[in-house]
Amino acid sequence: MLVVFAMVVLTLWLVVVIFGPLLAPYGPSQQSSAVLSNPSVTHIFGTDELGRDELSRVISGARISIPFSFVIVAIALVIGSILGGLAGYLGGWVDGLIMRITDLFFAFPAIVLAMAIAAILGPSLTSSVVAVVVVAWPNYARVIRSLVLPAMHSDYVVTARLLGSSSVRALVRDVMPNVIGPMVVYSALGLGDAMLVLAGLSFLGLGSQPPTAEWGSMISDGAQYFEQWWLALFPGLAIVSVVLSLNVLGDRVRDTLDPRVNR
Amino acid sequence: MSLELEAVTVVFRGNGRRPVPAVVEVTLQVERGQVVGLVGESGSGKSSLGKAAVGLLRPTSGCVRFNGKPVSAIGRRARPSSQLGLQMVLQNPFESLNPRRTVGNQIKDAMRASHLSKRLQDARLSQLLGVLGLAPDTAGKFPHQFSGGQRQRVAVARALAASPSMLILDEPFASLDASAQAQLANVLRVLADEEQVGMLVISHDLAIVRHIADRIAVMYLGTIVESGVASDVWSSALHPYTEALIGAIPKVDGRGALPIALPGEIADPANPPSGCRFHPRCPHAFAVCQVDSPVLIEASPGRNVACWLRHPDEAVRASGADGEADSDASSDEMLGRDSV
């Protein structure tokens, strides 16, 4: 039931990302004389301090937050898979070196490190994406390594090796099927995290710059207007709905991919 | 065509810990078509010996040869095709099957070296499943859908799929019920007789092993204490440890006699007893046993034993007869030393 709901929510967001401009009643930067107006028939989510339609801006923001979160997770997953896979496969000093590097990143709170990187690179959407990738990849490297390392020493890999597989072949044929499932789940959950950190950076002014509509910066702008609750609420709900749905779906995907879970 | 182990020693070294000699100077030979049973309690080094024999463990000293060529330890590369005829079924059927791949795929992987067409692979697969008494739909299932006994047979089927000429089986009967044990024992015997597969069957269960093995080697704390033709070892054990193993098997003779448990625990291999490794638990131990370890001698052709009681020198054996009185006291003392 919950999964169906999550699927519906995500499908709706997907439609929004693809057909955004066609669905939005106004342009995201289009101003009107109705400044800070309540949600009404003409402006369903109300308007902001420049008279821009909040619904149109939330729709426009979806086209930034969602695709860029995917890009962040994809890049972090590639870097993490290569380095984490190498650490788990080779073990020894390579493993030690790569894990100490990830420790270096874990030594700072993720958001603080991301802020520092975004600030150094100069506030922009690109630098916030780079910053989130930099703080995200060590997580993926860790998880991949923790899946590959024990699998490489498992009895089923030992048996495959006895039957004539090289260790690379065993990695591909026997270890990978055991790594892919958990990684799909981890990435689905990671999408939510990426979106939150990306929005967080924008909220702090280190991400996308005005007039770009981005959920994090919209919340940041809206927070200045305490009376006009709709300004922060709707982009906030947008983030919550996507992140929660991804978490629910991720859990379900894990169960589906695990042959041991009986349904 | 055979598997030869020559003075193989396997020592495990952990950083900072006392080295553990799991296998000490073991010499053993398995011919094609011959089934050798390797028996002993848990912790006697049977599995380590089996792993060393296929190259999963690098012997600390000594060497292993398969068909006359040294067996190399497995590294990152694939094993040389000349060694693929030497296979092993690992002890734990729950961990030796990949949880996320179907059983059929895993068995077919083992046929890779023989370059069969897809149709022939399928035919061989269903033949192997049939031989081991597994249902034909087994191939499409995942390991978690099977019981321990079925997995054990799947693991054996996979090893057989590689068409080995020499097979090491580590506790193949352990998780099988009595009828499945008998079935597997028959399969193995037929394989040895008809396809001339040599086998080293590692088991703690002398009662089953004696039915399929041509020869039996008894292992205690890393060393072979007795070996010989299976029926001879069973009917007239030369070593007190073999006697104890046989005595511990429940008998169906209508007299209702309880099996005799062997006193004590197997010693810590990192800290083996002085002299004969078995002496603290041996009912016949005497003075020499505590000081010197007996070497494996040929008691009769093809029959080896390492026990002072079987020493060819009359004088040594005679000292045992006098010394038996104080053996109880000394074995207590030695047990005390072990627990330190």
PDB file of C-alpha atoms in Angstrom, chain B residues 43-258:
ATOM      1  CA  GLY B  43      40.108 -30.222  15.432  1.00  0.00           C
ATOM      2  CA  SER B  44      42.397 -32.988  14.272  1.00  0.00           C
ATOM      3  CA  GLY B  45      43.444 -31.056  11.152  1.00  0.00           C
ATOM      4  CA  LYS B  46      41.482 -33.049   8.561  1.00  0.00           C
ATOM      5  CA  SER B  47      39.993 -30.041   6.817  1.00  0.00           C
ATOM      6  CA  SER B  48      43.303 -28.179   6.777  1.00  0.00           C
ATOM      7  CA  LEU B  49      44.934 -31.199   5.206  1.00  0.00           C
ATOM      8  CA  GLY B  50      42.188 -31.323   2.565  1.00  0.00           C
ATOM      9  CA  LYS B  51      42.592 -27.636   1.786  1.00  0.00           C
ATOM     10  CA  ALA B  52      46.343 -27.984   1.515  1.00  0.00           C
ATOM     11  CA  ALA B  53      45.828 -30.891  -0.884  1.00  0.00           C
ATOM     12  CA  VAL B  54      43.938 -28.732  -3.427  1.00  0.00           C
ATOM     13  CA  GLY B  55      46.028 -25.604  -2.974  1.00  0.00           C
ATOM     14  CA  LEU B  56      43.622 -23.586  -0.846  1.00  0.00           C
ATOM     15  CA  LEU B  57      46.280 -23.529   1.842  1.00  0.00           C
ATOM     16  CA  ARG B  58      49.970 -23.251   1.099  1.00  0.00           C
ATOM     17  CA  PRO B  59      51.832 -25.962   3.006  1.00  0.00           C
ATOM     18  CA  THR B  60      54.415 -24.503   5.360  1.00  0.00           C
ATOM     19  CA  SER B  61      56.679 -27.354   4.333  1.00  0.00           C
ATOM     20  CA  GLY B  62      56.362 -30.528   2.334  1.00  0.00           C
ATOM     21  CA  CYS B  63      54.697 -30.787  -1.034  1.00  0.00           C
ATOM     22  CA  VAL B  64      51.562 -31.945  -2.777  1.00  0.00           C
ATOM     23  CA  ARG B  65      51.608 -33.517  -6.231  1.00  0.00           C
ATOM     24  CA  PHE B  66      48.707 -34.240  -8.522  1.00  0.00           C
ATOM     25  CA  ASN B  67      49.543 -36.603 -11.388  1.00  0.00           C
ATOM     26  CA  GLY B  68      53.182 -36.037 -10.581  1.00  0.00           C
ATOM     27  CA  LYS B  69      53.009 -32.243 -10.896  1.00  0.00           C
ATOM     28  CA  PRO B  70      53.225 -30.012  -7.833  1.00  0.00           C
ATOM     29  CA  VAL B  71      49.898 -28.484  -6.804  1.00  0.00           C
ATOM     30  CA  SER B  72      50.318 -24.737  -6.645  1.00  0.00           C
ATOM     31  CA  ALA B  73      48.563 -22.532  -4.113  1.00  0.00           C
ATOM     32  CA  ILE B  74      45.650 -20.646  -5.649  1.00  0.00           C
ATOM     33  CA  GLY B  75      46.503 -17.036  -6.448  1.00  0.00           C
ATOM     34  CA  ARG B  76      44.631 -14.439  -8.517  1.00  0.00           C
ATOM     35  CA  ARG B  77      44.904 -16.362 -11.773  1.00  0.00           C
ATOM     36  CA  ALA B  78      42.685 -19.256 -12.708  1.00  0.00           C
ATOM     37  CA  ARG B  79      44.036 -22.673 -11.692  1.00  0.00           C
ATOM     38  CA  PRO B  80      46.005 -24.320 -14.487  1.00  0.00           C
ATOM     39  CA  SER B  81      43.763 -26.664 -16.497  1.00  0.00           C
ATOM     40  CA  SER B  82      46.043 -29.565 -15.595  1.00  0.00           C
ATOM     41  CA  GLN B  83      44.879 -29.180 -12.002  1.00  0.00           C
ATOM     42  CA  LEU B  84      41.145 -28.828 -12.635  1.00  0.00           C
ATOM     43  CA  GLY B  85      40.826 -32.596 -12.329  1.00  0.00           C
ATOM     44  CA  LEU B  86      41.585 -32.132  -8.640  1.00  0.00           C
ATOM     45  CA  GLN B  87      38.449 -30.851  -6.943  1.00  0.00           C
ATOM     46  CA  MET B  88      37.161 -30.391  -3.439  1.00  0.00           C
ATOM     47  CA  VAL B  89      33.700 -30.234  -1.903  1.00  0.00           C
ATOM     48  CA  LEU B  90      33.920 -27.823   1.000  1.00  0.00           C
ATOM     49  CA  GLN B  91      32.505 -28.683   4.367  1.00  0.00           C
ATOM     50  CA  ASN B  92      29.705 -26.159   4.736  1.00  0.00           C
ATOM     51  CA  PRO B  93      27.004 -26.533   2.069  1.00  0.00           C
ATOM     52  CA  PHE B  94      25.305 -23.369   3.343  1.00  0.00           C
ATOM     53  CA  GLU B  95      28.252 -21.168   2.502  1.00  0.00           C
ATOM     54  CA  SER B  96      29.740 -22.908  -0.497  1.00  0.00           C
ATOM     55  CA  LEU B  97      26.732 -22.152  -2.708  1.00  0.00           C
ATOM     56  CA  ASN B  98      26.229 -18.620  -3.998  1.00  0.00           C
ATOM     57  CA  PRO B  99      22.975 -17.331  -2.444  1.00  0.00           C
ATOM     58  CA  ARG B 100      22.035 -15.176  -5.441  1.00  0.00           C
ATOM     59  CA  ARG B 101      22.655 -17.535  -8.318  1.00  0.00           C
ATOM     60  CA  THR B 102      20.535 -20.478  -9.340  1.00  0.00           C
ATOM     61  CA  VAL B 103      21.841 -23.915  -8.547  1.00  0.00           C
ATOM     62  CA  GLY B 104      21.775 -24.850 -12.254  1.00  0.00           C
ATOM     63  CA  ASN B 105      23.979 -21.918 -13.221  1.00  0.00           C
ATOM     64  CA  GLN B 106      26.464 -22.747 -10.523  1.00  0.00           C
ATOM     65  CA  ILE B 107      26.676 -26.377 -11.585  1.00  0.00           C
ATOM     66  CA  LYS B 108      27.069 -25.402 -15.249  1.00  0.00           C
ATOM     67  CA  ASP B 109      29.903 -23.047 -14.310  1.00  0.00           C
ATOM     68  CA  ALA B 110      31.811 -26.135 -13.258  1.00  0.00           C
ATOM     69  CA  MET B 111      31.504 -27.569 -16.791  1.00  0.00           C
ATOM     70  CA  ARG B 112      33.228 -24.586 -18.372  1.00  0.00           C
ATOM     71  CA  ALA B 113      36.569 -26.321 -18.761  1.00  0.00           C
ATOM     72  CA  SER B 114      35.037 -29.189 -20.725  1.00  0.00           C
ATOM     73  CA  HIS B 115      33.663 -26.846 -23.464  1.00  0.00           C
ATOM     74  CA  LEU B 116      30.332 -28.624 -23.865  1.00  0.00           C
ATOM     75  CA  SER B 117      27.569 -27.224 -26.071  1.00  0.00           C
ATOM     76  CA  LYS B 118      24.627 -25.700 -24.259  1.00  0.00           C
ATOM     77  CA  ARG B 119      22.468 -28.724 -24.995  1.00  0.00           C
ATOM     78  CA  LEU B 120      25.052 -31.161 -23.700  1.00  0.00           C
ATOM     79  CA  GLN B 121      25.495 -29.010 -20.590  1.00  0.00           C
ATOM     80  CA  ASP B 122      21.785 -29.237 -19.873  1.00  0.00           C
ATOM     81  CA  ALA B 123      21.826 -32.976 -20.437  1.00  0.00           C
ATOM     82  CA  ARG B 124      24.791 -33.411 -18.110  1.00  0.00           C
ATOM     83  CA  LEU B 125      23.134 -31.187 -15.539  1.00  0.00           C
ATOM     84  CA  SER B 126      19.942 -33.210 -15.398  1.00  0.00           C
ATOM     85  CA  GLN B 127      21.952 -36.426 -15.386  1.00  0.00           C
ATOM     86  CA  LEU B 128      23.975 -35.250 -12.375  1.00  0.00           C
ATOM     87  CA  LEU B 129      20.857 -34.142 -10.530  1.00  0.00           C
ATOM     88  CA  GLY B 130      19.299 -37.531 -11.202  1.00  0.00           C
ATOM     89  CA  VAL B 131      22.367 -39.428 -10.013  1.00  0.00           C
ATOM     90  CA  LEU B 132      22.285 -37.563  -6.718  1.00  0.00           C
ATOM     91  CA  GLY B 133      18.553 -38.014  -6.257  1.00  0.00           C
ATOM     92  CA  LEU B 134      17.647 -34.361  -6.756  1.00  0.00           C
ATOM     93  CA  ALA B 135      14.435 -33.323  -8.521  1.00  0.00           C
ATOM     94  CA  PRO B 136      14.791 -32.048 -12.123  1.00  0.00           C
ATOM     95  CA  ASP B 137      13.398 -28.616 -11.182  1.00  0.00           C
ATOM     96  CA  THR B 138      16.314 -28.181  -8.777  1.00  0.00           C
ATOM     97  CA  ALA B 139      18.332 -26.358 -11.442  1.00  0.00           C
ATOM     98  CA  GLY B 140      16.134 -23.269 -11.523  1.00  0.00           C
ATOM     99  CA  LYS B 141      16.036 -22.770  -7.766  1.00  0.00           C
ATOM    100  CA  PHE B 142      18.164 -20.745  -5.400  1.00  0.00           C
ATOM    101  CA  PRO B 143      20.196 -22.373  -2.608  1.00  0.00           C
ATOM    102  CA  HIS B 144      17.966 -21.046   0.179  1.00  0.00           C
ATOM    103  CA  GLN B 145      15.107 -23.145  -1.202  1.00  0.00           C
ATOM    104  CA  PHE B 146      16.870 -26.356  -0.209  1.00  0.00           C
ATOM    105  CA  SER B 147      17.486 -28.230   3.001  1.00  0.00           C
ATOM    106  CA  GLY B 148      21.013 -28.813   4.268  1.00  0.00           C
ATOM    107  CA  GLY B 149      21.063 -32.332   2.874  1.00  0.00           C
ATOM    108  CA  GLN B 150      19.913 -31.193  -0.555  1.00  0.00           C
ATOM    109  CA  ARG B 151      22.523 -28.451  -0.619  1.00  0.00           C
ATOM    110  CA  GLN B 152      25.160 -30.984   0.281  1.00  0.00           C
ATOM    111  CA  ARG B 153      24.165 -33.052  -2.730  1.00  0.00           C
ATOM    112  CA  VAL B 154      24.061 -29.960  -4.946  1.00  0.00           C
ATOM    113  CA  ALA B 155      27.611 -29.179  -3.835  1.00  0.00           C
ATOM    114  CA  VAL B 156      28.695 -32.707  -4.736  1.00  0.00           C
ATOM    115  CA  ALA B 157      26.890 -32.476  -8.099  1.00  0.00           C
ATOM    116  CA  ARG B 158      28.763 -29.264  -8.858  1.00  0.00           C
ATOM    117  CA  ALA B 159      32.116 -30.832  -8.074  1.00  0.00           C
ATOM    118  CA  LEU B 160      31.249 -33.831 -10.255  1.00  0.00           C
ATOM    119  CA  ALA B 161      30.256 -31.481 -13.085  1.00  0.00           C
ATOM    120  CA  ALA B 162      33.927 -30.589 -13.408  1.00  0.00           C
ATOM    121  CA  SER B 163      34.620 -34.259 -14.247  1.00  0.00           C
ATOM    122  CA  PRO B 164      37.366 -34.614 -11.633  1.00  0.00           C
ATOM    123  CA  SER B 165      39.752 -37.526 -11.532  1.00  0.00           C
ATOM    124  CA  MET B 166      40.534 -36.782  -7.899  1.00  0.00           C
ATOM    125  CA  LEU B 167      37.963 -35.506  -5.453  1.00  0.00           C
ATOM    126  CA  ILE B 168      38.370 -34.367  -1.876  1.00  0.00           C
ATOM    127  CA  LEU B 169      35.149 -34.386   0.098  1.00  0.00           C
ATOM    128  CA  ASP B 170      35.102 -32.608   3.426  1.00  0.00           C
ATOM    129  CA  GLU B 171      32.432 -34.150   5.675  1.00  0.00           C
ATOM    130  CA  PRO B 172      30.120 -35.006   2.762  1.00  0.00           C
ATOM    131  CA  PHE B 173      27.773 -36.998   4.976  1.00  0.00           C
ATOM    132  CA  ALA B 174      27.514 -34.532   7.831  1.00  0.00           C
ATOM    133  CA  SER B 175      24.163 -32.946   7.028  1.00  0.00           C
ATOM    134  CA  LEU B 176      22.507 -35.945   5.364  1.00  0.00           C
ATOM    135  CA  ASP B 177      19.896 -38.237   6.839  1.00  0.00           C
ATOM    136  CA  ALA B 178      20.576 -41.978   6.883  1.00  0.00           C
ATOM    137  CA  SER B 179      19.007 -42.811   3.517  1.00  0.00           C
ATOM    138  CA  ALA B 180      20.685 -39.879   1.766  1.00  0.00           C
ATOM    139  CA  GLN B 181      23.988 -40.942   3.354  1.00  0.00           C
ATOM    140  CA  ALA B 182      23.607 -44.412   1.902  1.00  0.00           C
ATOM    141  CA  GLN B 183      22.669 -42.980  -1.487  1.00  0.00           C
ATOM    142  CA  LEU B 184      25.652 -40.631  -1.596  1.00  0.00           C
ATOM    143  CA  ALA B 185      27.959 -43.391  -0.393  1.00  0.00           C
ATOM    144  CA  ASN B 186      26.778 -45.546  -3.297  1.00  0.00           C
ATOM    145  CA  VAL B 187      27.211 -42.722  -5.797  1.00  0.00           C
ATOM    146  CA  LEU B 188      30.774 -42.162  -4.624  1.00  0.00           C
ATOM    147  CA  ARG B 189      31.624 -45.858  -4.679  1.00  0.00           C
ATOM    148  CA  VAL B 190      30.249 -46.264  -8.212  1.00  0.00           C
ATOM    149  CA  LEU B 191      32.187 -43.209  -9.324  1.00  0.00           C
ATOM    150  CA  ALA B 192      35.378 -44.682  -7.952  1.00  0.00           C
ATOM    151  CA  ASP B 193      34.779 -48.122  -9.460  1.00  0.00           C
ATOM    152  CA  GLU B 194      33.396 -47.160 -12.856  1.00  0.00           C
ATOM    153  CA  GLU B 195      34.993 -43.817 -13.624  1.00  0.00           C
ATOM    154  CA  GLN B 196      38.190 -44.415 -11.678  1.00  0.00           C
ATOM    155  CA  VAL B 197      37.817 -41.243  -9.647  1.00  0.00           C
ATOM    156  CA  GLY B 198      40.168 -41.161  -6.676  1.00  0.00           C
ATOM    157  CA  MET B 199      38.730 -39.763  -3.478  1.00  0.00           C
ATOM    158  CA  LEU B 200      39.850 -38.490  -0.141  1.00  0.00           C
ATOM    159  CA  VAL B 201      36.770 -38.601   2.075  1.00  0.00           C
ATOM    160  CA  ILE B 202      37.205 -36.545   5.206  1.00  0.00           C
ATOM    161  CA  SER B 203      34.826 -37.530   7.963  1.00  0.00           C
ATOM    162  CA  HIS B 204      34.521 -37.837  11.703  1.00  0.00           C
ATOM    163  CA  ASP B 205      32.288 -40.839  11.176  1.00  0.00           C
ATOM    164  CA  LEU B 206      34.342 -44.015  10.918  1.00  0.00           C
ATOM    165  CA  ALA B 207      31.175 -46.114  10.679  1.00  0.00           C
ATOM    166  CA  ILE B 208      30.205 -44.671   7.286  1.00  0.00           C
ATOM    167  CA  VAL B 209      33.698 -44.235   5.937  1.00  0.00           C
ATOM    168  CA  ARG B 210      34.585 -47.885   6.397  1.00  0.00           C
ATOM    169  CA  HIS B 211      31.781 -48.843   4.009  1.00  0.00           C
ATOM    170  CA  ILE B 212      33.100 -46.852   1.063  1.00  0.00           C
ATOM    171  CA  ALA B 213      36.799 -46.493   1.735  1.00  0.00           C
ATOM    172  CA  ASP B 214      39.467 -48.815   0.413  1.00  0.00           C
ATOM    173  CA  ARG B 215      41.951 -47.418   2.866  1.00  0.00           C
ATOM    174  CA  ILE B 216      41.513 -45.496   6.094  1.00  0.00           C
ATOM    175  CA  ALA B 217      43.902 -43.005   7.634  1.00  0.00           C
ATOM    176  CA  VAL B 218      43.255 -41.944  11.211  1.00  0.00           C
ATOM    177  CA  MET B 219      44.343 -38.457  12.133  1.00  0.00           C
ATOM    178  CA  TYR B 220      44.904 -37.076  15.598  1.00  0.00           C
ATOM    179  CA  LEU B 221      46.055 -33.544  16.366  1.00  0.00           C
ATOM    180  CA  GLY B 222      47.644 -32.976  12.972  1.00  0.00           C
ATOM    181  CA  THR B 223      49.380 -36.306  12.527  1.00  0.00           C
ATOM    182  CA  ILE B 224      48.376 -39.607  11.025  1.00  0.00           C
ATOM    183  CA  VAL B 225      48.423 -42.198  13.787  1.00  0.00           C
ATOM    184  CA  GLU B 226      47.275 -45.215  11.818  1.00  0.00           C
ATOM    185  CA  SER B 227      46.522 -46.171   8.252  1.00  0.00           C
ATOM    186  CA  GLY B 228      45.713 -49.340   6.398  1.00  0.00           C
ATOM    187  CA  VAL B 229      43.139 -51.276   4.402  1.00  0.00           C
ATOM    188  CA  ALA B 230      39.704 -50.215   5.629  1.00  0.00           C
ATOM    189  CA  SER B 231      38.510 -53.639   6.763  1.00  0.00           C
ATOM    190  CA  ASP B 232      41.783 -54.301   8.641  1.00  0.00           C
ATOM    191  CA  VAL B 233      41.673 -50.979  10.460  1.00  0.00           C
ATOM    192  CA  TRP B 234      38.059 -51.607  11.390  1.00  0.00           C
ATOM    193  CA  SER B 235      38.482 -55.201  12.530  1.00  0.00           C
ATOM    194  CA  SER B 236      41.841 -54.904  14.257  1.00  0.00           C
ATOM    195  CA  ALA B 237      42.755 -51.372  15.187  1.00  0.00           C
ATOM    196  CA  LEU B 238      46.416 -51.014  16.116  1.00  0.00           C
ATOM    197  CA  HIS B 239      46.326 -47.557  17.663  1.00  0.00           C
ATOM    198  CA  PRO B 240      44.477 -46.880  20.930  1.00  0.00           C
ATOM    199  CA  TYR B 241      42.922 -43.799  19.318  1.00  0.00           C
ATOM    200  CA  THR B 242      41.433 -45.850  16.494  1.00  0.00           C
ATOM    201  CA  GLU B 243      40.172 -48.306  19.070  1.00  0.00           C
ATOM    202  CA  ALA B 244      38.567 -45.453  20.957  1.00  0.00           C
ATOM    203  CA  LEU B 245      36.926 -44.094  17.774  1.00  0.00           C
ATOM    204  CA  ILE B 246      35.492 -47.517  16.993  1.00  0.00           C
ATOM    205  CA  GLY B 247      34.432 -48.030  20.617  1.00  0.00           C
ATOM    206  CA  ALA B 248      32.549 -44.728  20.508  1.00  0.00           C
ATOM    207  CA  ILE B 249      30.250 -45.948  17.721  1.00  0.00           C
ATOM    208  CA  PRO B 250      26.896 -47.199  18.973  1.00  0.00           C
ATOM    209  CA  LYS B 251      26.489 -50.908  18.174  1.00  0.00           C
ATOM    210  CA  VAL B 252      23.348 -52.756  17.130  1.00  0.00           C
ATOM    211  CA  ASP B 253      24.274 -56.137  18.601  1.00  0.00           C
ATOM    212  CA  GLY B 254      21.258 -56.689  20.842  1.00  0.00           C
ATOM    213  CA  ARG B 255      23.338 -56.446  24.010  1.00  0.00           C
ATOM    214  CA  GLY B 256      22.440 -52.866  24.668  1.00  0.00           C
ATOM    215  CA  ALA B 257      26.020 -51.900  25.509  1.00  0.00           C
ATOM    216  CA  LEU B 258      26.570 -48.158  25.546  1.00  0.00           C
TER     217      LEU B 258
END
